[in-house]
PDB file of C-alpha atoms and ligand atoms in Angstrom:
ATOM      1  CA  UNK A   1      -0.195  -0.105   0.530  1.00 92.00           C
ATOM      2  CA  UNK A   2       1.604   3.431  -1.581  1.00 97.00           C
ATOM      3  CA  UNK A   3       1.366   6.881   0.864  1.00 98.00           C
ATOM      4  CA  UNK A   4      -0.609   9.208  -0.626  1.00 98.00           C
ATOM      5  CA  UNK A   5       0.286  13.114  -0.305  1.00 98.00           C
ATOM      6  CA  UNK A   6      -2.172  14.944  -1.195  1.00 98.00           C
ATOM      7  CA  UNK A   7      -1.104  18.760  -2.517  1.00 98.00           C
ATOM      8  CA  UNK A   8      -1.882  21.373  -1.423  1.00 98.00           C
ATOM      9  CA  UNK A   9      -1.813  23.196  -4.843  1.00 98.00           C
ATOM     10  CA  UNK A  10      -4.636  21.675  -6.218  1.00 98.00           C
ATOM     11  CA  UNK A  11      -7.048  22.629  -2.935  1.00 98.00           C
ATOM     12  CA  UNK A  12      -9.522  25.992  -2.538  1.00 97.00           C
ATOM     13  CA  UNK A  13      -6.888  28.204  -1.200  1.00 97.00           C
ATOM     14  CA  UNK A  14      -9.673  30.642   0.418  1.00 97.00           C
ATOM     15  CA  UNK A  15     -11.003  27.233   2.774  1.00 97.00           C
ATOM     16  CA  UNK A  16      -7.254  26.000   3.061  1.00 97.00           C
ATOM     17  CA  UNK A  17      -9.185  25.051   6.855  1.00 97.00           C
ATOM     18  CA  UNK A  18     -11.677  22.933   5.015  1.00 98.00           C
ATOM     19  CA  UNK A  19      -8.810  20.996   3.291  1.00 98.00           C
ATOM     20  CA  UNK A  20      -6.792  20.810   6.707  1.00 98.00           C
ATOM     21  CA  UNK A  21     -10.262  18.409   8.343  1.00 98.00           C
ATOM     22  CA  UNK A  22     -10.965  16.913   5.233  1.00 98.00           C
ATOM     23  CA  UNK A  23      -7.419  15.354   4.956  1.00 98.00           C
ATOM     24  CA  UNK A  24      -7.543  14.332   8.623  1.00 98.00           C
ATOM     25  CA  UNK A  25     -10.857  12.870   8.774  1.00 98.00           C
ATOM     26  CA  UNK A  26      -8.421  10.816   5.084  1.00 98.00           C
ATOM     27  CA  UNK A  27      -6.004   7.922   5.132  1.00 98.00           C
ATOM     28  CA  UNK A  28      -3.222  10.392   3.582  1.00 98.00           C
ATOM     29  CA  UNK A  29      -0.126  10.057   6.049  1.00 98.00           C
ATOM     30  CA  UNK A  30       1.283  13.041   3.961  1.00 98.00           C
ATOM     31  CA  UNK A  31       1.066  16.865   3.122  1.00 98.00           C
ATOM     32  CA  UNK A  32       2.586  17.554   0.420  1.00 98.00           C
ATOM     33  CA  UNK A  33       3.454  21.290   0.595  1.00 98.00           C
ATOM     34  CA  UNK A  34       4.996  23.275  -3.016  1.00 98.00           C
ATOM     35  CA  UNK A  35       7.151  26.054  -1.930  1.00 98.00           C
ATOM     36  CA  UNK A  36       8.141  28.029  -5.832  1.00 98.00           C
ATOM     37  CA  UNK A  37       9.979  31.206  -5.784  1.00 98.00           C
ATOM     38  CA  UNK A  38       9.978  32.417  -9.937  1.00 98.00           C
ATOM     39  CA  UNK A  39      12.176  31.396 -10.690  1.00 98.00           C
ATOM     40  CA  UNK A  40      13.727  27.514 -10.033  1.00 98.00           C
ATOM     41  CA  UNK A  41       9.604  27.969 -11.461  1.00 98.00           C
ATOM     42  CA  UNK A  42       8.002  29.541 -13.806  1.00 98.00           C
ATOM     43  CA  UNK A  43       5.119  30.258 -10.964  1.00 98.00           C
ATOM     44  CA  UNK A  44       5.101  31.027  -7.468  1.00 98.00           C
ATOM     45  CA  UNK A  45       2.905  29.787  -4.989  1.00 98.00           C
ATOM     46  CA  UNK A  46       2.743  29.455  -0.924  1.00 98.00           C
ATOM     47  CA  UNK A  47       5.577  29.939   1.406  1.00 98.00           C
ATOM     48  CA  UNK A  48       6.288  29.840   5.028  1.00 98.00           C
ATOM     49  CA  UNK A  49       3.192  32.126   6.751  1.00 98.00           C
ATOM     50  CA  UNK A  50       0.540  29.694   5.201  1.00 98.00           C
ATOM     51  CA  UNK A  51       2.648  26.721   5.813  1.00 98.00           C
ATOM     52  CA  UNK A  52       2.342  27.734   8.991  1.00 98.00           C
ATOM     53  CA  UNK A  53      -1.081  27.608   9.557  1.00 98.00           C
ATOM     54  CA  UNK A  54      -1.596  23.658   7.627  1.00 98.00           C
ATOM     55  CA  UNK A  55       0.612  23.171  10.499  1.00 98.00           C
ATOM     56  CA  UNK A  56      -1.659  24.189  13.737  1.00 98.00           C
ATOM     57  CA  UNK A  57      -4.539  22.705  11.237  1.00 98.00           C
ATOM     58  CA  UNK A  58      -3.482  19.149  10.597  1.00 98.00           C
ATOM     59  CA  UNK A  59      -1.849  15.685  11.568  1.00 97.00           C
ATOM     60  CA  UNK A  60      -0.461  14.430   9.142  1.00 98.00           C
ATOM     61  CA  UNK A  61       2.819  14.417   8.198  1.00 98.00           C
ATOM     62  CA  UNK A  62       3.800  17.985   6.770  1.00 98.00           C
ATOM     63  CA  UNK A  63       6.406  16.792   3.369  1.00 99.00           C
ATOM     64  CA  UNK A  64       7.692  20.331   1.561  1.00 99.00           C
ATOM     65  CA  UNK A  65       8.706  20.361  -1.685  1.00 99.00           C
ATOM     66  CA  UNK A  66      10.416  23.219  -2.549  1.00 99.00           C
ATOM     67  CA  UNK A  67      11.269  24.224  -5.826  1.00 99.00           C
ATOM     68  CA  UNK A  68      12.983  27.549  -5.120  1.00 98.00           C
ATOM     69  CA  UNK A  69      16.676  28.115  -6.459  1.00 98.00           C
ATOM     70  CA  UNK A  70      19.463  28.321  -2.787  1.00 98.00           C
ATOM     71  CA  UNK A  71      17.161  26.361  -0.496  1.00 98.00           C
ATOM     72  CA  UNK A  72      20.044  25.980   1.724  1.00 98.00           C
ATOM     73  CA  UNK A  73      18.723  29.857   2.900  1.00 98.00           C
ATOM     74  CA  UNK A  74      15.586  28.856   3.948  1.00 98.00           C
ATOM     75  CA  UNK A  75      16.475  25.360   5.723  1.00 98.00           C
ATOM     76  CA  UNK A  76      15.336  26.816   9.702  1.00 98.00           C
ATOM     77  CA  UNK A  77      12.892  28.803   8.618  1.00 98.00           C
ATOM     78  CA  UNK A  78      10.409  26.083   6.523  1.00 98.00           C
ATOM     79  CA  UNK A  79      11.554  24.247  10.993  1.00 98.00           C
ATOM     80  CA  UNK A  80       9.937  27.004  12.470  1.00 98.00           C
ATOM     81  CA  UNK A  81       7.183  27.696  10.263  1.00 98.00           C
ATOM     82  CA  UNK A  82       6.825  23.065  10.808  1.00 98.00           C
ATOM     83  CA  UNK A  83       8.184  21.119   7.752  1.00 98.00           C
ATOM     84  CA  UNK A  84       8.840  17.229   9.142  1.00 99.00           C
ATOM     85  CA  UNK A  85      10.043  16.260   5.536  1.00 99.00           C
ATOM     86  CA  UNK A  86      12.587  18.210   3.266  1.00 99.00           C
ATOM     87  CA  UNK A  87      12.611  18.250  -0.049  1.00 99.00           C
ATOM     88  CA  UNK A  88      14.751  20.102  -2.633  1.00 99.00           C
ATOM     89  CA  UNK A  89      16.100  20.238  -6.005  1.00 99.00           C
ATOM     90  CA  UNK A  90      18.921  19.004  -7.210  1.00 99.00           C
ATOM     91  CA  UNK A  91      19.069  20.886 -10.185  1.00 98.00           C
ATOM     92  CA  UNK A  92      19.004  23.885  -7.451  1.00 98.00           C
ATOM     93  CA  UNK A  93      22.576  22.566  -4.675  1.00 98.00           C
ATOM     94  CA  UNK A  94      25.489  22.042  -6.080  1.00 98.00           C
ATOM     95  CA  UNK A  95      26.688  20.946  -2.518  1.00 98.00           C
ATOM     96  CA  UNK A  96      23.520  18.626  -2.297  1.00 98.00           C
ATOM     97  CA  UNK A  97      25.666  16.570   0.573  1.00 98.00           C
ATOM     98  CA  UNK A  98      26.736  19.719   2.715  1.00 98.00           C
ATOM     99  CA  UNK A  99      23.219  20.669   2.034  1.00 98.00           C
ATOM    100  CA  UNK A 100      21.255  17.518   3.234  1.00 98.00           C
ATOM    101  CA  UNK A 101      23.312  16.866   6.681  1.00 98.00           C
ATOM    102  CA  UNK A 102      21.928  20.473   7.451  1.00 98.00           C
ATOM    103  CA  UNK A 103      17.982  19.310   6.621  1.00 99.00           C
ATOM    104  CA  UNK A 104      18.610  16.606   9.028  1.00 98.00           C
ATOM    105  CA  UNK A 105      20.685  18.066  11.702  1.00 98.00           C
ATOM    106  CA  UNK A 106      18.064  20.365  12.170  1.00 98.00           C
ATOM    107  CA  UNK A 107      15.822  17.548  12.365  1.00 98.00           C
ATOM    108  CA  UNK A 108      13.783  16.844   8.952  1.00 98.00           C
ATOM    109  CA  UNK A 109      14.389  14.196   6.551  1.00 99.00           C
ATOM    110  CA  UNK A 110      16.313  15.090   3.775  1.00 99.00           C
ATOM    111  CA  UNK A 111      14.867  14.959   0.515  1.00 99.00           C
ATOM    112  CA  UNK A 112      15.839  15.790  -3.178  1.00 99.00           C
ATOM    113  CA  UNK A 113      13.201  15.837  -6.258  1.00 99.00           C
ATOM    114  CA  UNK A 114      15.258  15.104  -9.686  1.00 99.00           C
ATOM    115  CA  UNK A 115      13.171  17.142 -13.166  1.00 98.00           C
ATOM    116  CA  UNK A 116      12.350  14.372 -15.637  1.00 98.00           C
ATOM    117  CA  UNK A 117      15.479  15.362 -17.889  1.00 98.00           C
ATOM    118  CA  UNK A 118      17.291  14.627 -14.767  1.00 98.00           C
ATOM    119  CA  UNK A 119      18.448  10.989 -14.224  1.00 98.00           C
ATOM    120  CA  UNK A 120      18.698   9.498 -11.427  1.00 98.00           C
ATOM    121  CA  UNK A 121      22.107   8.162 -11.842  1.00 98.00           C
ATOM    122  CA  UNK A 122      22.496  11.129 -10.509  1.00 98.00           C
ATOM    123  CA  UNK A 123      22.032  10.382  -6.098  1.00 98.00           C
ATOM    124  CA  UNK A 124      24.338   6.933  -6.279  1.00 98.00           C
ATOM    125  CA  UNK A 125      27.110   8.753  -4.256  1.00 98.00           C
ATOM    126  CA  UNK A 126      24.116  10.070  -1.791  1.00 98.00           C
ATOM    127  CA  UNK A 127      21.462   7.459  -1.685  1.00 98.00           C
ATOM    128  CA  UNK A 128      22.214   6.426   2.004  1.00 98.00           C
ATOM    129  CA  UNK A 129      21.717   9.866   2.957  1.00 98.00           C
ATOM    130  CA  UNK A 130      19.283  10.658   1.541  1.00 98.00           C
ATOM    131  CA  UNK A 131      15.534   9.977   2.959  1.00 99.00           C
ATOM    132  CA  UNK A 132      13.296  10.515   0.120  1.00 99.00           C
ATOM    133  CA  UNK A 133      13.527  10.425  -3.636  1.00 99.00           C
ATOM    134  CA  UNK A 134      10.692  13.286  -5.486  1.00 99.00           C
ATOM    135  CA  UNK A 135      10.288  12.143  -8.977  1.00 99.00           C
ATOM    136  CA  UNK A 136       8.784  14.238 -10.477  1.00 99.00           C
ATOM    137  CA  UNK A 137       6.502  12.961 -13.695  1.00 98.00           C
ATOM    138  CA  UNK A 138       5.335  16.482 -14.917  1.00 98.00           C
ATOM    139  CA  UNK A 139       7.716  19.970 -15.519  1.00 98.00           C
ATOM    140  CA  UNK A 140       7.616  21.523 -11.364  1.00 98.00           C
ATOM    141  CA  UNK A 141       5.547  24.479 -11.778  1.00 98.00           C
ATOM    142  CA  UNK A 142       2.326  23.181 -11.944  1.00 98.00           C
ATOM    143  CA  UNK A 143      -0.540  21.596 -11.199  1.00 98.00           C
ATOM    144  CA  UNK A 144      -2.956  19.752 -13.557  1.00 97.00           C
ATOM    145  CA  UNK A 145      -0.087  18.249 -16.081  1.00 98.00           C
ATOM    146  CA  UNK A 146       0.109  15.046 -18.059  1.00 98.00           C
ATOM    147  CA  UNK A 147       1.914  12.244 -16.195  1.00 98.00           C
ATOM    148  CA  UNK A 148       5.383  11.125 -18.070  1.00 98.00           C
ATOM    149  CA  UNK A 149       5.525   7.180 -18.933  1.00 98.00           C
ATOM    150  CA  UNK A 150       8.981   7.386 -18.830  1.00 98.00           C
ATOM    151  CA  UNK A 151       9.049   8.362 -15.191  1.00 98.00           C
ATOM    152  CA  UNK A 152       7.953   4.118 -14.443  1.00 98.00           C
ATOM    153  CA  UNK A 153      11.782   3.229 -15.877  1.00 98.00           C
ATOM    154  CA  UNK A 154      12.861   5.896 -13.481  1.00 98.00           C
ATOM    155  CA  UNK A 155      11.861   4.474 -10.280  1.00 98.00           C
ATOM    156  CA  UNK A 156      13.169   1.009 -11.408  1.00 98.00           C
ATOM    157  CA  UNK A 157      16.281   2.577 -12.096  1.00 98.00           C
ATOM    158  CA  UNK A 158      16.485   4.440  -8.771  1.00 98.00           C
ATOM    159  CA  UNK A 159      14.544   1.027  -6.653  1.00 98.00           C
ATOM    160  CA  UNK A 160      17.597  -0.835  -8.436  1.00 98.00           C
ATOM    161  CA  UNK A 161      20.751   2.137  -6.913  1.00 98.00           C
ATOM    162  CA  UNK A 162      18.406   2.303  -3.176  1.00 98.00           C
ATOM    163  CA  UNK A 163      18.497  -1.878  -3.343  1.00 98.00           C
ATOM    164  CA  UNK A 164      22.466  -2.000  -4.189  1.00 98.00           C
ATOM    165  CA  UNK A 165      22.904   0.732  -1.244  1.00 98.00           C
ATOM    166  CA  UNK A 166      21.760  -1.124   1.653  1.00 98.00           C
ATOM    167  CA  UNK A 167      19.830   1.960   1.741  1.00 98.00           C
ATOM    168  CA  UNK A 168      15.886   2.716   3.212  1.00 98.00           C
ATOM    169  CA  UNK A 169      14.856   6.108   0.853  1.00 98.00           C
ATOM    170  CA  UNK A 170      11.181   5.932  -0.248  1.00 99.00           C
ATOM    171  CA  UNK A 171      11.192   6.415  -3.885  1.00 99.00           C
ATOM    172  CA  UNK A 172       7.634   9.786  -4.455  1.00 99.00           C
ATOM    173  CA  UNK A 173       6.327  10.374  -7.021  1.00 99.00           C
ATOM    174  CA  UNK A 174       4.988  13.772  -7.829  1.00 99.00           C
ATOM    175  CA  UNK A 175       2.780  14.704 -10.887  1.00 98.00           C
ATOM    176  CA  UNK A 176      -0.313  14.276 -13.060  1.00 98.00           C
ATOM    177  CA  UNK A 177      -0.750  10.776 -10.593  1.00 98.00           C
ATOM    178  CA  UNK A 178      -4.051   9.208 -11.022  1.00 98.00           C
ATOM    179  CA  UNK A 179      -6.223   6.026  -9.858  1.00 98.00           C
ATOM    180  CA  UNK A 180      -5.236   5.457 -13.951  1.00 98.00           C
ATOM    181  CA  UNK A 181      -1.757   4.668 -12.878  1.00 98.00           C
ATOM    182  CA  UNK A 182      -1.383   4.743  -9.312  1.00 98.00           C
ATOM    183  CA  UNK A 183      -1.110   0.434  -9.260  1.00 98.00           C
ATOM    184  CA  UNK A 184       1.831   0.544 -12.590  1.00 98.00           C
ATOM    185  CA  UNK A 185       3.591   3.212 -10.473  1.00 98.00           C
ATOM    186  CA  UNK A 186       3.364   0.996  -7.465  1.00 98.00           C
ATOM    187  CA  UNK A 187       4.349  -2.219  -8.842  1.00 98.00           C
ATOM    188  CA  UNK A 188       7.592  -0.647 -10.942  1.00 98.00           C
ATOM    189  CA  UNK A 189       9.044   0.685  -6.857  1.00 98.00           C
ATOM    190  CA  UNK A 190       7.147   3.657  -6.137  1.00 98.00           C
ATOM    191  CA  UNK A 191       6.504   4.267  -1.813  1.00 98.00           C
ATOM    192  CA  UNK A 192       5.059   7.094  -2.239  1.00 98.00           C
ATOM    193  CA  UNK A 193       2.672   9.174  -4.430  1.00 98.00           C
ATOM    194  CA  UNK A 194       1.941  13.026  -4.270  1.00 98.00           C
ATOM    195  CA  UNK A 195      -1.609  14.227  -6.576  1.00 98.00           C
ATOM    196  CA  UNK A 196      -3.211  16.703  -6.615  1.00 98.00           C
ATOM    197  CA  UNK A 197      -5.780  17.503  -9.130  1.00 98.00           C
ATOM    198  CA  UNK A 198      -7.040  13.739  -8.228  1.00 98.00           C
ATOM    199  CA  UNK A 199      -7.970  14.882  -4.767  1.00 98.00           C
ATOM    200  CA  UNK A 200      -8.842  17.736  -4.600  1.00 98.00           C
ATOM    201  CA  UNK A 201     -11.169  18.262  -7.940  1.00 97.00           C
ATOM    202  CA  UNK A 202     -12.461  14.883  -6.759  1.00 98.00           C
ATOM    203  CA  UNK A 203     -16.457  14.627  -6.178  1.00 98.00           C
ATOM    204  CA  UNK A 204     -15.530  12.779  -3.258  1.00 98.00           C
ATOM    205  CA  UNK A 205     -11.830  13.983  -1.969  1.00 98.00           C
ATOM    206  CA  UNK A 206     -11.919  11.240   1.355  1.00 98.00           C
ATOM    207  CA  UNK A 207     -12.848   8.179  -1.342  1.00 98.00           C
ATOM    208  CA  UNK A 208     -10.228   8.626  -3.644  1.00 98.00           C
ATOM    209  CA  UNK A 209      -7.129   8.818  -0.895  1.00 98.00           C
ATOM    210  CA  UNK A 210      -8.392   4.943  -0.077  1.00 98.00           C
ATOM    211  CA  UNK A 211      -8.984   4.490  -3.587  1.00 98.00           C
ATOM    212  CA  UNK A 212      -5.240   5.727  -4.565  1.00 98.00           C
ATOM    213  CA  UNK A 213      -3.843   4.338  -1.370  1.00 96.00           C
ATOM    214  CA  UNK A 214      -5.400   0.649  -2.422  1.00 93.00           C
ATOM    215  CA  UNK A 215      -4.893   0.197  -5.654  1.00 88.00           C
TER     216      UNK A 215
HETATM  217  C1  DX5 B   1       4.558  20.339  -9.828  1.00 95.88           C
HETATM  218  C2  DX5 B   1       3.694  19.538  -8.403  1.00 95.88           C
HETATM  219  C3  DX5 B   1       3.100  18.998  -7.979  1.00 95.88           C
HETATM  220  C4  DX5 B   1       1.688  19.664  -7.842  1.00 95.88           C
HETATM  221  C5  DX5 B   1       1.215  17.820  -8.583  1.00 95.88           C
HETATM  222  O1  DX5 B   1       4.893  21.831  -9.415  1.00 95.88           O
HETATM  223  O2  DX5 B   1       5.239  19.396  -7.854  1.00 95.88           O
HETATM  224  O3  DX5 B   1       2.987  18.634  -5.886  1.00 95.88           O
HETATM  225  O4  DX5 B   1       0.950  19.555  -6.978  1.00 95.88           O
HETATM  226  O5  DX5 B   1      -0.462  18.039  -8.959  1.00 95.88           O
HETATM  227  P1  DX5 B   1      -1.005  17.362 -10.105  1.00 95.88           P
HETATM  228  O6  DX5 B   1      -1.306  16.204  -9.356  1.00 95.88           O
HETATM  229  O7  DX5 B   1      -2.284  18.308 -10.037  1.00 95.88           O
HETATM  230  O8  DX5 B   1       0.180  17.172 -11.268  1.00 95.88           O
HETATM  231 ZN1   ZN B   2       5.591  18.755  -5.881  1.00 95.88          ZN
END
């Protein structure tokens, strides 16, 4: 069974309290929070004050996905805001090993996200230092995009790297996850499924989360 991480990006921002209440009642384990800076990605989402409020209202693990340049500058700030897992992009971190250690030193789990064009092999030498790898299955920046099929190959290749290293890194898939590809992703080796549109635009989000979880 996969860990489900509904993404706030697809929620009604005037009803964030309702989104938290719904999620608290659901089988989702994580709340996926996308932070965009308009530099690393061509979009701007929300930041620290929103996460701080979400933290107070949710009982779930706050899985914060930073799509920002120089994320190492904000590690302490996101810890203070309530992040449990802090994911940085490999493409934004020239000193990735150091950044991962800094995240862990703050008492958070350390995640690394990879853009669709970045091969999983770049993480070989640091795989044991990573708690979660977020494979982007769309180009980061927007919700509601079409799933990139090459993702399955990346999941299988990453699973092999993790197994060979004897690491316990979780594989998270982010972008275009639906009830139609969830089972195949889990079969390929995915542990965590992020779902924005699929959950928040569903007629019954709680039921959709339960469906994704058991597929
Ligand atoms: C995209 C974000 C995703 C996004 C996924 O840059 O990282 O987390 O919210 O949205 P869906 O599930 O709608 O593709
Ligand atoms: Zn994300």
